[in-house]
C-alpha positions as semicolon CSV with decimal commas, in nm:
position;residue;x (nm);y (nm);z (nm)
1;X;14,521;-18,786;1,744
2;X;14,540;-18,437;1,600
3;X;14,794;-18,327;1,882
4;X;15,016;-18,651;1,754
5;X;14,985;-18,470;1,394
6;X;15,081;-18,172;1,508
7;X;15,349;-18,272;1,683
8;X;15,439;-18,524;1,358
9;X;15,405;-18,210;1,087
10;X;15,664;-17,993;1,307
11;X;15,915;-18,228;1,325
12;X;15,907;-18,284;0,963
13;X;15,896;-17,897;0,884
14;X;16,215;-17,882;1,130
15;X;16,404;-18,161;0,937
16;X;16,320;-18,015;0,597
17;X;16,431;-17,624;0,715
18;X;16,765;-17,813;0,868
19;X;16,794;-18,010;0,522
20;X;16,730;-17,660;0,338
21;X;17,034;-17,487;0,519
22;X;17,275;-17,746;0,482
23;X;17,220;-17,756;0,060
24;X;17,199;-17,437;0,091
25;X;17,508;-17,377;0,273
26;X;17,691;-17,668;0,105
27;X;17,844;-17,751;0,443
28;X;17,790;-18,125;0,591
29;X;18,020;-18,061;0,879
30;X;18,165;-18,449;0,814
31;X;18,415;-18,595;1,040
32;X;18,565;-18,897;0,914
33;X;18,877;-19,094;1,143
34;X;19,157;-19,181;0,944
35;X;19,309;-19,520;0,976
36;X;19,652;-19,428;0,878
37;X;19,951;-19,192;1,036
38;X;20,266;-19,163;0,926
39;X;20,498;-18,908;1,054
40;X;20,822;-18,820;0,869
41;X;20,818;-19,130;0,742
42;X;20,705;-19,329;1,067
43;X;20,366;-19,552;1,085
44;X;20,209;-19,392;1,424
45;X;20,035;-19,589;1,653
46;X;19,752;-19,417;1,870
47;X;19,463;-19,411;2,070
48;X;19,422;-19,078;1,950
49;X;19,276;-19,181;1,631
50;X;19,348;-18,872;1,325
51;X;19,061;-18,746;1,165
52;X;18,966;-18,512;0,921
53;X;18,680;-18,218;0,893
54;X;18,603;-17,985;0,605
55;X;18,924;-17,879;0,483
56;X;19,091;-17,935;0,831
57;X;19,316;-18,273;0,937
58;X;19,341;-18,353;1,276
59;X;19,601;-18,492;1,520
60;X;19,602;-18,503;1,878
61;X;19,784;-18,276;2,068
62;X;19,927;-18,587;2,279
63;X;20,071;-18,720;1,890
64;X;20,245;-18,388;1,813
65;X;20,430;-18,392;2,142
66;X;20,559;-18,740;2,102
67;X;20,656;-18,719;1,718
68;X;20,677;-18,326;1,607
69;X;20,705;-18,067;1,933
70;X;20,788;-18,236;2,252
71;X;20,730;-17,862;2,344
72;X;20,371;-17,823;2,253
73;X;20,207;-17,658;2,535
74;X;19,855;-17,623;2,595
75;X;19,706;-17,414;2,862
76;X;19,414;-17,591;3,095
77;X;19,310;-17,226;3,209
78;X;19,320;-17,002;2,888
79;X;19,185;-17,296;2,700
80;X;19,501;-17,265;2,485
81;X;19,735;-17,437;2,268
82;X;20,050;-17,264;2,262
83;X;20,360;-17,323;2,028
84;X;20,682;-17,194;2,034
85;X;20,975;-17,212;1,818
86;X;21,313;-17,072;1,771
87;X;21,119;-16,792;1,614
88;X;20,738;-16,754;1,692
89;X;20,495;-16,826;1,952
90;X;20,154;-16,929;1,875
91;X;19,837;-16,965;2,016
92;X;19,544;-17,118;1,984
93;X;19,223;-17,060;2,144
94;X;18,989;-17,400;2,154
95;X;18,675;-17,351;1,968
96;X;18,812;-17,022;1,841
97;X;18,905;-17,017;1,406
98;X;19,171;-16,761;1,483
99;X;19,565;-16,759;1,542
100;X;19,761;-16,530;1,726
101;X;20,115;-16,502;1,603
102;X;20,361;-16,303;1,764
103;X;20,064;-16,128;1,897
104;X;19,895;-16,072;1,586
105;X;19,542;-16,216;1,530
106;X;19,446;-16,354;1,227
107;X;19,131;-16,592;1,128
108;X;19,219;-16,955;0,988
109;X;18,971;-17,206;0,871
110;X;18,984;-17,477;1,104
111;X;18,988;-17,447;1,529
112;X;19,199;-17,632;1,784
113;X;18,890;-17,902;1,904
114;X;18,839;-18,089;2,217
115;X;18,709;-18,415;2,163
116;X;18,634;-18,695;2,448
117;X;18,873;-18,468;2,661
118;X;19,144;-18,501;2,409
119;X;19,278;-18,138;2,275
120;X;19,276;-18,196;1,880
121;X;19,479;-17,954;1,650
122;X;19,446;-17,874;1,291
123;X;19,782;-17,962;1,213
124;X;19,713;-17,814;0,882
125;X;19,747;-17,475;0,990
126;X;20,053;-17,505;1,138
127;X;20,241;-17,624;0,771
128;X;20,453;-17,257;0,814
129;X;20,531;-17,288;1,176
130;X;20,658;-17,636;1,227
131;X;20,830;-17,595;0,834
132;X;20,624;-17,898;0,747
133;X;20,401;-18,019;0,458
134;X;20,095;-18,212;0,577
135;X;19,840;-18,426;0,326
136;X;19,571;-18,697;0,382
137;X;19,591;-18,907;0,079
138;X;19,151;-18,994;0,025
139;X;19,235;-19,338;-0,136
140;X;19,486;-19,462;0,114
141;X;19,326;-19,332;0,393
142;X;19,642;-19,176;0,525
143;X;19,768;-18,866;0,678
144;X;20,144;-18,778;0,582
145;X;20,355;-18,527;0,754
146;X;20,721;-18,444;0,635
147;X;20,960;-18,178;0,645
148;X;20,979;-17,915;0,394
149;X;21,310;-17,948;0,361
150;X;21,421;-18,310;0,359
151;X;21,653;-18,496;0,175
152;X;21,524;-18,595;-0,193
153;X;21,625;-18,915;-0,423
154;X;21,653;-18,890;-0,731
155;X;21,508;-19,226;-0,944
156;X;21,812;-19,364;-1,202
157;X;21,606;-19,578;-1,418
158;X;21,268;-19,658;-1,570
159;X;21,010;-19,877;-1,400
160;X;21,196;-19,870;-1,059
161;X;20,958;-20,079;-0,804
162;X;20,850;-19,933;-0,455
163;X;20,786;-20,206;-0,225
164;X;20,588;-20,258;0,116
165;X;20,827;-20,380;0,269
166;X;21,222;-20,413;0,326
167;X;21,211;-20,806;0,113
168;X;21,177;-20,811;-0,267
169;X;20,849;-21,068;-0,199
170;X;20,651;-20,791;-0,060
171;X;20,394;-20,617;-0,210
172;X;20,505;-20,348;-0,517
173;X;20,304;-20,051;-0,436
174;X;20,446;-19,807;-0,653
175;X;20,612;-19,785;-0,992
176;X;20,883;-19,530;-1,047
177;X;21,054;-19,361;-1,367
178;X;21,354;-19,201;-1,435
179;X;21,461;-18,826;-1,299
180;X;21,128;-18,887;-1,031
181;X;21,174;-18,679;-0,719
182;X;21,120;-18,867;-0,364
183;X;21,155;-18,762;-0,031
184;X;21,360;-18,993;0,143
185;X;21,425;-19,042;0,535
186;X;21,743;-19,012;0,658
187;X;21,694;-19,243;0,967
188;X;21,692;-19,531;0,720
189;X;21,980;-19,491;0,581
190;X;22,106;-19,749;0,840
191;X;21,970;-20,023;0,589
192;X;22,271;-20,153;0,403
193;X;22,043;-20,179;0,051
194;X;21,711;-20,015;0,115
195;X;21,589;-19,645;0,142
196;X;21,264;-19,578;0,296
197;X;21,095;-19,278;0,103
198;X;20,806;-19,119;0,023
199;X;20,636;-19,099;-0,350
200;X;20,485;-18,785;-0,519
201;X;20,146;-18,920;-0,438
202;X;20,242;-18,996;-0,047
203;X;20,298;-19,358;-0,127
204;X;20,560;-19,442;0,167
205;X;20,762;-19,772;0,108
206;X;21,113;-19,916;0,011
207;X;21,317;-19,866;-0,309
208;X;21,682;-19,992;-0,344
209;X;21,966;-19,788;-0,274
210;X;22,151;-19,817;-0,624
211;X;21,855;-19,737;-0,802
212;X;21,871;-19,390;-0,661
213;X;22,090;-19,111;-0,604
214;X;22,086;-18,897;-0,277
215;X;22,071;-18,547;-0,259
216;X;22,127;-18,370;0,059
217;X;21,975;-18,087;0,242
218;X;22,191;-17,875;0,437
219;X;21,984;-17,767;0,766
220;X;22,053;-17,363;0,814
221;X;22,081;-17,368;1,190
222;X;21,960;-16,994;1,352
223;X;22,154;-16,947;1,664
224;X;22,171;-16,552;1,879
225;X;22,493;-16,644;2,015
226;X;22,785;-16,404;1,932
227;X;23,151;-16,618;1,848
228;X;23,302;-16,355;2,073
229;X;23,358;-16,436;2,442
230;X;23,125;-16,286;2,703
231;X;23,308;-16,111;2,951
232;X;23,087;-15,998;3,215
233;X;22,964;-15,811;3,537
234;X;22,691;-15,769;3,755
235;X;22,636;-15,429;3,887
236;X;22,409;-15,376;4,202
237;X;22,189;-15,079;4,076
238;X;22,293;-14,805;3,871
239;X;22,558;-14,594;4,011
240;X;22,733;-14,391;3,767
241;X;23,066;-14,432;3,950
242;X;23,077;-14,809;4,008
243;X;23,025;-14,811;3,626
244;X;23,326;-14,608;3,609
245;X;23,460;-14,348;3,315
246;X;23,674;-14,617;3,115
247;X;23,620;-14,949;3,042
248;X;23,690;-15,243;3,222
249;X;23,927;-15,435;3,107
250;X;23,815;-15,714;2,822
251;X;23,463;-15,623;2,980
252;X;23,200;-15,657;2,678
253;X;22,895;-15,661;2,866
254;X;22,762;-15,520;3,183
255;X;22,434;-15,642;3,355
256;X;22,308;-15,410;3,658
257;X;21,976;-15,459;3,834
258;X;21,754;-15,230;3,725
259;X;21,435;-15,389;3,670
260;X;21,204;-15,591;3,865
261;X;20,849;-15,753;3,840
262;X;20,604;-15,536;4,090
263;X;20,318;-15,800;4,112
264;X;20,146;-16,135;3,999
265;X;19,978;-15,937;3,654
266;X;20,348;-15,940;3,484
267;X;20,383;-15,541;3,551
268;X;20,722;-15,424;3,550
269;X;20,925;-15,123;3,799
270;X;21,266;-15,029;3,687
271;X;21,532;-14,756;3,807
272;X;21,649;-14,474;3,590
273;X;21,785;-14,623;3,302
274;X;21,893;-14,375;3,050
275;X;22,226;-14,258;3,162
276;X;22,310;-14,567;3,274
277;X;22,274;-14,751;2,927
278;X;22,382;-14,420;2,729
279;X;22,690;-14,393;2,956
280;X;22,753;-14,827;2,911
281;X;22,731;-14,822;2,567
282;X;22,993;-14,532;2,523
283;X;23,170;-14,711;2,675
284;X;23,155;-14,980;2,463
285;X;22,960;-15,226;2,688
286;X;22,629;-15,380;2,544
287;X;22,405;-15,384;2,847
288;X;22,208;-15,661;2,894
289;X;22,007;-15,594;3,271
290;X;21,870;-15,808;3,567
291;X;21,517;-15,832;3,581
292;X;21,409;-16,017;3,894
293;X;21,087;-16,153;4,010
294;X;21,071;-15,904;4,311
295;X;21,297;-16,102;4,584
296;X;21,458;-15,760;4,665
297;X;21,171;-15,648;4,745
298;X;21,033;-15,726;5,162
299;X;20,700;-15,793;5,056
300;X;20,745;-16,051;4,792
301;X;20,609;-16,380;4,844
302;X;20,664;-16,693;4,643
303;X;20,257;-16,700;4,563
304;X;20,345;-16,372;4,321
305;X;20,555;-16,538;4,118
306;X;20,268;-16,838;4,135
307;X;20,020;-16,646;4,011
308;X;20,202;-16,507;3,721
309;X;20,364;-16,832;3,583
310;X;20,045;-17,000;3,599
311;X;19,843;-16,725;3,422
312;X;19,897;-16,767;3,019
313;X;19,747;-16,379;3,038
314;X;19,989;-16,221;3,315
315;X;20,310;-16,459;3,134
316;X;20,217;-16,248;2,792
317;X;20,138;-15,885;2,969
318;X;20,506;-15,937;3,114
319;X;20,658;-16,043;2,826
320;X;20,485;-15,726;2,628
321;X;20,650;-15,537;2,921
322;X;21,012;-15,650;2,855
323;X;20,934;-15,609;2,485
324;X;20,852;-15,260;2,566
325;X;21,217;-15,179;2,818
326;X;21,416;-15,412;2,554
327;X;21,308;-15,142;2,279
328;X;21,245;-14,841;2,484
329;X;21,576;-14,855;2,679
330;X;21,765;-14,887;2,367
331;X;21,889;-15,241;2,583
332;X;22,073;-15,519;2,399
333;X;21,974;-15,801;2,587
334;X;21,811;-15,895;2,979
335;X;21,885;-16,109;3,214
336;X;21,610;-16,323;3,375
337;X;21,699;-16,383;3,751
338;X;21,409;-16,534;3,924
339;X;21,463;-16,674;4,243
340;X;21,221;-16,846;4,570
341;X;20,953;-17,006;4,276
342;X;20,764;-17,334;4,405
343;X;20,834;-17,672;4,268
344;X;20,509;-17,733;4,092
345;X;20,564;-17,387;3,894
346;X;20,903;-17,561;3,744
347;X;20,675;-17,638;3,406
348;X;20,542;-17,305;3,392
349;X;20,843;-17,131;3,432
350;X;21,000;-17,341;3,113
351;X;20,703;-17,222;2,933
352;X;20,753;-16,839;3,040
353;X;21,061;-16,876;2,909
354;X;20,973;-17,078;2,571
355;X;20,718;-16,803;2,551
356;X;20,927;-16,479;2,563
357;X;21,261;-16,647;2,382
358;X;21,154;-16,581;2,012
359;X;21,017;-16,278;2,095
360;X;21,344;-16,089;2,228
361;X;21,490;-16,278;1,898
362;X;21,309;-16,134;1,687
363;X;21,378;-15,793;1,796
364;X;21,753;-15,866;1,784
365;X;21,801;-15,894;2,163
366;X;21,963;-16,129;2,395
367;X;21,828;-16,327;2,626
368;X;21,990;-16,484;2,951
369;X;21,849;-16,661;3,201
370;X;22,015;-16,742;3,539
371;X;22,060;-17,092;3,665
372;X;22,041;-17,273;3,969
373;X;22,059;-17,650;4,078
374;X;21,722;-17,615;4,220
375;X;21,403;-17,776;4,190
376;X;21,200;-17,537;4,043
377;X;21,441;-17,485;3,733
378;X;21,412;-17,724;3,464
379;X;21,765;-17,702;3,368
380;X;21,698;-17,857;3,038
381;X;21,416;-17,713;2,899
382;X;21,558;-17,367;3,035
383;X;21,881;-17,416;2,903
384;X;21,697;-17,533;2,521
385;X;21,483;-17,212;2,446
386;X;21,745;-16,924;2,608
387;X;22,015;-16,785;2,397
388;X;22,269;-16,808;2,720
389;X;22,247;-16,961;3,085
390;X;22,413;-16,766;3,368
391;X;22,539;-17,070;3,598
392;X;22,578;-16,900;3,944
393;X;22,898;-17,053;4,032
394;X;22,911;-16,997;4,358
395;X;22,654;-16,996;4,717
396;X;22,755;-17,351;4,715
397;X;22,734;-17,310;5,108
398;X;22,638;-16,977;5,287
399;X;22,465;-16,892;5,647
400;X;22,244;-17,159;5,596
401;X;22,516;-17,406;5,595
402;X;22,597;-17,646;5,916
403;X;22,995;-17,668;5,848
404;X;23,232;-17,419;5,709
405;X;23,371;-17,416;5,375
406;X;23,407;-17,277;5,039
407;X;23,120;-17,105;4,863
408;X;23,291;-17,217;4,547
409;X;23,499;-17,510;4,554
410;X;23,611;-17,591;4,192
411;X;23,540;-17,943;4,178
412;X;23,230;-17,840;4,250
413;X;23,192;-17,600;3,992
414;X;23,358;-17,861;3,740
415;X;23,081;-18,094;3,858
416;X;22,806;-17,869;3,770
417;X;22,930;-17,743;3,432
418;X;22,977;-18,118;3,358
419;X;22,627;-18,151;3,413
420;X;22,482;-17,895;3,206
421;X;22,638;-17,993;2,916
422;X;22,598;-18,377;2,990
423;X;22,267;-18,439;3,185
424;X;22,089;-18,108;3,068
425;X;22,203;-18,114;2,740
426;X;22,315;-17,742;2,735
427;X;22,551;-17,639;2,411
428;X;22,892;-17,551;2,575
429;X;22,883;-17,207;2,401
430;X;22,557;-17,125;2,566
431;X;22,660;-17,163;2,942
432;X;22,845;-16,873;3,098
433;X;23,021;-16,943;3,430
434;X;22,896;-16,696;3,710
435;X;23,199;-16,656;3,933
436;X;23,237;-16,475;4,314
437;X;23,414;-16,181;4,364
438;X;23,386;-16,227;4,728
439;X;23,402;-16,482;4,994
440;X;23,289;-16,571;5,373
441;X;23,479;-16,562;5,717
442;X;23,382;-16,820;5,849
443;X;23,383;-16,783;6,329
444;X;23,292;-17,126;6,472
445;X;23,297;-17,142;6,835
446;X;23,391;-17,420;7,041
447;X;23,075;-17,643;7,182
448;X;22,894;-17,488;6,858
449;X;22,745;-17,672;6,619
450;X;22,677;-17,445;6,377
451;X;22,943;-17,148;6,260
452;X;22,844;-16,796;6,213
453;X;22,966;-16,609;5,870
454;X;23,001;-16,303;5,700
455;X;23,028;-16,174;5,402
456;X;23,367;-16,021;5,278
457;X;23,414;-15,861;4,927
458;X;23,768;-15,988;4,768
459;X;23,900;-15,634;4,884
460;X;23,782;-15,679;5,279
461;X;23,916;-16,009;5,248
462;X;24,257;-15,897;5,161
463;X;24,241;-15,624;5,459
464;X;24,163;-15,904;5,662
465;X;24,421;-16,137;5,585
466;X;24,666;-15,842;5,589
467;X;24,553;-15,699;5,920
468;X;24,581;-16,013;6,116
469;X;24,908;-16,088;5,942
470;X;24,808;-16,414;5,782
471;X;25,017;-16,631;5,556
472;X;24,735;-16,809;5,322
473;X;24,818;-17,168;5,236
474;X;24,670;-17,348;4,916
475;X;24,410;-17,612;4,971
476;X;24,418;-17,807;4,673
477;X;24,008;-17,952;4,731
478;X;23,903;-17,563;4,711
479;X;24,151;-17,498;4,443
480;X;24,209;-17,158;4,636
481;X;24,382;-16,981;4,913
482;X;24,296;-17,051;5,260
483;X;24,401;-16,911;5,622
484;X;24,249;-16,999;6,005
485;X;24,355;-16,840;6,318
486;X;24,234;-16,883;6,629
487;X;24,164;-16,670;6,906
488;X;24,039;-16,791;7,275
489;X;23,732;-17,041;7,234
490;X;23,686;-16,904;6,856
491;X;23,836;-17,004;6,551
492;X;23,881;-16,808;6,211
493;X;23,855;-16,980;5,866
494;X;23,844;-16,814;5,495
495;X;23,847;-16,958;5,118
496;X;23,992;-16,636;4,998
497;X;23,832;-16,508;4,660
498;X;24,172;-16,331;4,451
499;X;24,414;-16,418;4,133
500;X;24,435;-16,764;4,175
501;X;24,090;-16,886;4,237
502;X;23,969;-16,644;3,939
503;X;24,248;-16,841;3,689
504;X;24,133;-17,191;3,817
505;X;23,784;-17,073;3,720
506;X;23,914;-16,920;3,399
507;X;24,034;-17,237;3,281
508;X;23,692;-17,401;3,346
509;X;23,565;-17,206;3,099
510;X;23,853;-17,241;2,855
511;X;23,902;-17,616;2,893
512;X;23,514;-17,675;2,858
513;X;23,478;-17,401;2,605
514;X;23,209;-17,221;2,772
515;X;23,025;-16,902;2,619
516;X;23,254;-16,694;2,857
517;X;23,202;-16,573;3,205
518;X;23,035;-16,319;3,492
519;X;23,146;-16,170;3,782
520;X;22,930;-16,108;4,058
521;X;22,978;-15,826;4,147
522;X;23,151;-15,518;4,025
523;X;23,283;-15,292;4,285
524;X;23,377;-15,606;4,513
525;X;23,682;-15,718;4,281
526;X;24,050;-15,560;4,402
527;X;24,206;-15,382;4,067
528;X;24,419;-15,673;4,005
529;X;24,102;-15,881;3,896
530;X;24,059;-15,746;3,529
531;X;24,423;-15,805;3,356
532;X;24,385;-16,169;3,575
533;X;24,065;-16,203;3,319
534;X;24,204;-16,065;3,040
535;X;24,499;-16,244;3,036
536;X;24,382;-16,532;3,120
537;X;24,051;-16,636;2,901
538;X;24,059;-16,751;2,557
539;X;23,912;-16,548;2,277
């Protein structure tokens, strides 16, 4: 019996010391669910229920994506929520009452929370990031989230009704005067007599048109795309000479290869740099260079890349590092070419990407990306957060390929561009057409099935069409110059690269208005090339 007392008076002492801290502290740690969501100006239906916790209001990560950030990222490994706008990345460690902005730490009141397995954000602290204004209204159990800057009504006359419901027998839930101010959403417009809008006390409901007037807000777009054309070449490393003593041409950027990622932590190896870009830019270039994910290199393997994608760490220690060669170099932009990834790193690589955009933005830079039709590019979400996308125009057969043929047809290249800007959803202005200055002979061999080819720069190809005394022909499926000859059991073919296919590629751009275009590469081009260019694109 007196153990049983014991035991009895301890338990009591440890309720009344737990009762003790909590007046003491004034903190009750209540979490109450919240039955109502609406979301600029939508009632949101979840299994995700909202709740809200000390001074924090809570929405599941899963609601954000579908209503405010269809980018909202979070991070199974670093235990992170990340965000990312045209302007700022942040993250947020669960459990953790601190946000890193840009890089910067700084403590906030409420932490990102996982609950039943569910990542929960305090969607609070994000009013300056997502421009928004967030409040849970106690006696309507709701949540509202808006925009800062939507359109506002104005009320015309006294005692103007609010009702539930688009039909004058629903339920009044609000009483207006004159001169009040009300958010109202623009997606309801389509009503023919109603506006849906939002009260000064969050009341959300239905006033009649003619008993407001509309004021507008004009959305200030931020965009790091120049009006000017890019004209543009590739450079294979950083000789002096192929850069050449004048400029090029209409020429207004150049993009050689001197940097590339040296392994899986996001560490990066470049060439020497400074008279390179010192040389470019008196020249009048702005230099904007290659950084690859290694694939020059013989050791690389696709398991590098892999590992760095997939590690939120190694993704922000690389992006530091181009940070650091953007500002050290004196650069004006870089040019992401990463090549040989794995499908299931295609997310990942968006959210590298997503991740490093803002930052180069911030610091006035450019920032490129290459692009591909293949798997492990998502060509959309790519193509959203970059300032331009390099579309590699050409490789559109090579040594891998079982029949001869162009490496560029234009239909082809028509075909893609229409895709970008139609499937992907790629601004016109932001795609810049990659286009070959060189071409492939083409040897197939009779009781082959397979050709051989080699590679021929435009000025080999012109030796070799002048040395064998060929009359090219126009093949109207290529859209370029063509010539075969045959000699014994082996038979010749070339899609010659020169003036013609260049225009027909030239007026891509033009007739889609593209951002401008790229030539890889410079020093494979015969002098003719440049005034073809110049002459041809429009301003």
């Amino acid at each position: 019996m007196k153990e049983f007392l014991r035991i009895r008076y301890a338990a009591i002492l440890t309720i009344c010391i737990v009762l003790v801290i909590v007046i003491v502290s004034g903190k009750t740690n209540q979490t109450k669910t919240v039955s109502k969501l609406v979301i600029f100006g939508d009632n949101i239906q979840t299994d995700f229920k909202p709740f809200v916790e000390e001074s924090g209001i809570y929405i599941s990560s899963d609601t954000i994506g579908k209503t405010i950030d269809s980018n909202i990222f979070y991070d199974n490994i670093a235990s992170k929520i990340i965000v990312t706008t045209n302007s700022d990345v942040a993250k947020f460690k669960v459990g953790e009452k601190k946000i890193e902005l840009n890089f910067e730490k700084k403590d906030i009141s409420n932490e990102v929370k996982k609950v039943n397995n569910k990542i929960y954000v305090p969607i609070n602290e994000l009013t300056g990031i997502y421009n928004i204004d967030v409040n849970y209204n106690k006696k309507e159990d709701v949540i509202t989230i808006d925009k800062k800057d939507n359109d506002i009504v104005l009320i015309k006359y006294n005692k103007t009704d609010v009702y539930l419901d688009i039909k004058t027998d629903s339920k009044v839930i609000s009483k207006l005067t004159k001169n009040d101010k009300l958010i109202v959403y623009t997606d309801s417009l389509k009503h023919n007599r109603w506006l849906k809008v939002k009260t000064g006390d969050n009341v959300v409901g239905y006033i009649f048109k003619d008993s407001a007037t509309i004021q507008k807000f004009e959305e200030a777009k931020e965009e790091n795309i120049s009006k000017e054309k890019v004209v543009m070449f590739w450079q294979y490393g950083n000789n002096l000479d192929v850069l050449g003593n004048s400029k090029t041409g209409n020429v207004n950027v150049v993009s050689p290869t001197l940097y590339e990622v040296s392994n899986s932590k996001g560490d990066i190896t470049s060439k020497k740099t400074s008279e390179y870009v010192t040389k470019a830019k008196s020249l009048g270039y702005k230099v904007w260079p290659i950084i690859t994910n290694g694939i020059d290199n013989a050791s690389y393997s696709t398991s590098d890349t892999s590992k760095l994608m997939n590690s939120e760490s190694s993704r922000e220690n690389l992006i530091k590092n181009i940070l650091k060669i953007l500002k050290e170099d004196n650069l004006d932009g870089i040019n992401i070419d990463f090549e040989n990834m794995l499908e299931n790193d295609r997310l990942f690589y968006t959210q590298f990407i997503r991740e490093l955009a803002p930052l180069v933005r911030k610091e006035g830079k450019v920032l490129s990306v290459d692009m591909y039709f293949v798997k492990y590019i998502d060509r959309a979400g790519v193509g959203a957060a970059t300032d331009y996308v390099m579309f590699m125009g050409y490789d559109q057969r090579g040594s891998w390929s079982s029949e001869s043929g162009s490496i560029s047809e234009i239909s082809w290249v028509e075909e893609n561009i229409n895709s970008l800007i139609k499937d992907s959803g790629i601004p016109a202005n932001k795609i810049i057409l990659g286009i070959p200055f060189y071409t492939r002979l083409w040897t197939e061999k009779v009781g082959s099935t397979k050709p051989t080819t080699t590679i021929y720069t435009m000025k080999q190809a012109l030796e070799y069409v002048n040395k064998n005394n060929l009359k090219p022909k126009y093949d109207e499926k290529s859209g370029q110059n063509y010539v075969e000859h045959t000699k014994g059991s082996l038979t010749y073919k070339m899609w010659i690269e020169d003036a013609s296919s260049v225009k027909k590629r030239i007026e891509v751009v033009n007739n889609n208005k593209l951002g401008g275009i790229a030539a890889w590469r410079k020093d494979f081009e015969t002098p003719d090339i440049w005034n073809v260019i110049k002459d041809n694109i429009v301003k």
